[in-house]
C-alpha cells in the first residue's frame, strides 16, 4: 500500500537518520508520486508533511535541493490530483522553501512557482489575503535577490 509506505518515509525523515538515507527516501517518494499519483489521494498530506522544511533545515544544500525537486515535480505535473485541503499545504510549502536560507536558488525557484499557484487560486479560500501575508515577509528578506524577486512577482 503506497500510503503505508509514505507514512513510513515520513517517520524516517522525522527521525535521526544519516544524511545518506535522505536522498534514498526522497527518491522513493518521487517514484510513488510518478507511478501511483492516481492512487495516493489519501497520501498527499503525508507527502507534504514529509517535505516540510524542518526535515531539511540542518542538512546540506544537496539534500535540500533534492527535497525541493519533489515540490517542483508536484507543482509542474501533479497539481490536478491535489484536493483543496492539500493544495493549501502545497501553497505553504512553496513559501517555506522561499523563506529558507540554506540555498538562495531554492528560494528564487520557489518564487517562480507562485505563478502556478496563482493560476489555481480557486482551490484556496481567502487566497489573496494569504498570498499577500506570505509574500510581504519576502519583501523584507535580507537577501537582495529574494526581496527583489518577491516584489516583481
XYZ file of C-alpha atoms in Angstrom:
153
model
C 0.000 0.000 0.000
C 1.531 3.299 -1.117
C 0.038 5.337 1.727
C 1.526 2.987 4.349
C 4.926 3.271 2.681
C 4.602 7.071 2.620
C 3.841 7.046 6.371
C 6.991 5.026 6.974
C 9.047 7.500 4.941
C 7.536 10.378 6.913
C 8.542 8.728 10.182
C 12.048 8.104 8.899
C 12.501 11.702 7.735
C 11.395 12.912 11.161
C 13.944 10.769 12.965
C 17.697 10.980 13.250
C 18.908 9.094 10.222
C 22.232 9.577 8.446
C 22.190 12.100 5.611
C 22.948 9.438 3.018
C 19.468 7.947 3.535
C 17.576 11.175 2.892
C 18.175 11.029 -0.845
C 17.129 7.378 -0.964
C 13.863 8.132 0.827
C 13.171 11.169 -1.353
C 13.812 9.103 -4.480
C 11.281 6.521 -3.289
C 8.697 9.234 -2.599
C 9.338 10.552 -6.125
C 8.808 7.049 -7.514
C 5.455 6.734 -5.713
C 4.326 10.152 -6.946
C 5.253 9.459 -10.547
C 3.847 5.940 -10.660
C 0.955 5.949 -8.198
C -0.365 9.529 -8.302
C -3.880 8.357 -9.181
C -3.944 6.119 -6.108
C -2.499 8.374 -3.430
C -5.431 10.721 -2.884
C -5.204 9.984 0.834
C -1.430 10.288 0.806
C -0.783 13.850 -0.336
C -0.919 15.181 3.214
C 1.754 12.671 4.211
C 3.907 13.666 1.240
C 3.609 17.345 2.122
C 4.354 16.631 5.790
C 7.422 14.654 4.677
C 8.650 17.603 2.613
C 8.327 20.187 5.389
C 11.389 22.348 5.566
C 12.160 21.415 9.179
C 13.205 17.942 7.989
C 15.913 19.532 5.830
C 16.841 22.717 7.712
C 20.074 21.308 9.159
C 21.044 19.373 6.057
C 23.325 20.247 3.179
C 22.265 22.036 0.003
C 22.128 18.804 -1.976
C 19.521 17.240 0.321
C 17.508 20.462 0.378
C 17.646 20.677 -3.426
C 16.549 17.045 -3.691
C 13.533 17.661 -1.464
C 12.694 20.795 -3.414
C 12.890 18.865 -6.686
C 9.930 16.818 -5.435
C 7.965 20.012 -4.928
C 8.976 21.008 -8.452
C 7.663 17.713 -9.825
C 4.407 18.002 -7.904
C 3.853 21.643 -8.846
C 4.629 21.135 -12.513
C 2.896 17.806 -13.110
C 0.516 16.725 -10.362
C -1.489 19.695 -9.036
C -4.602 18.364 -10.772
C -4.622 15.406 -8.338
C -4.431 17.534 -5.200
C -7.541 18.383 -3.162
C -8.293 21.863 -1.849
C -7.125 20.909 1.658
C -3.840 19.535 0.406
C -3.361 22.382 -2.046
C -3.169 24.726 0.945
C -0.316 22.565 2.271
C 1.498 22.838 -1.084
C 0.977 26.613 -1.017
C 2.553 26.776 2.458
C 5.433 24.505 1.436
C 6.333 26.692 -1.516
C 6.555 29.719 0.745
C 8.500 27.784 3.399
C 11.092 26.871 0.786
C 11.196 30.509 -0.320
C 11.858 31.579 3.293
C 14.686 29.097 3.942
C 18.243 30.493 3.863
C 20.333 27.420 3.036
C 20.103 27.752 -0.745
C 19.142 31.007 -2.451
C 18.442 29.163 -5.715
C 15.717 27.164 -3.990
C 14.246 30.391 -2.606
C 14.209 32.026 -6.019
C 12.780 28.939 -7.732
C 10.042 28.787 -5.109
C 9.015 32.295 -6.029
C 8.753 31.192 -9.650
C 6.131 28.609 -8.641
C 3.876 31.336 -7.343
C 2.546 31.755 -10.878
C 1.379 28.143 -10.882
C -0.244 28.650 -7.504
C -1.935 31.877 -8.616
C -3.436 30.131 -11.630
C -5.018 27.584 -9.274
C -6.015 30.093 -6.600
C -9.642 28.961 -6.690
C -8.548 25.891 -4.680
C -7.691 28.014 -1.618
C -10.270 30.040 0.289
C -9.168 33.618 1.007
C -6.252 33.008 -1.335
C -5.246 36.606 -1.938
C -5.191 37.501 1.753
C -2.960 34.502 2.500
C -0.798 35.207 -0.533
C -0.183 38.840 0.405
C 0.518 37.945 4.055
C 3.190 35.481 2.965
C 4.784 37.475 0.156
C 5.167 40.622 2.265
C 7.580 38.708 4.511
C 9.790 38.159 1.464
C 9.757 41.872 0.578
C 11.915 42.387 3.662
C 14.230 39.417 3.108
C 17.894 40.247 3.801
C 18.883 38.592 0.537
C 18.535 41.299 -2.089
C 17.793 38.857 -4.931
C 14.957 37.240 -2.972
C 13.333 40.506 -1.924
C 13.616 41.903 -5.471
C 12.131 38.741 -6.970
C 9.280 38.794 -4.442
C 8.434 42.373 -5.360
C 8.468 41.541 -9.082
C 6.109 38.596 -8.557
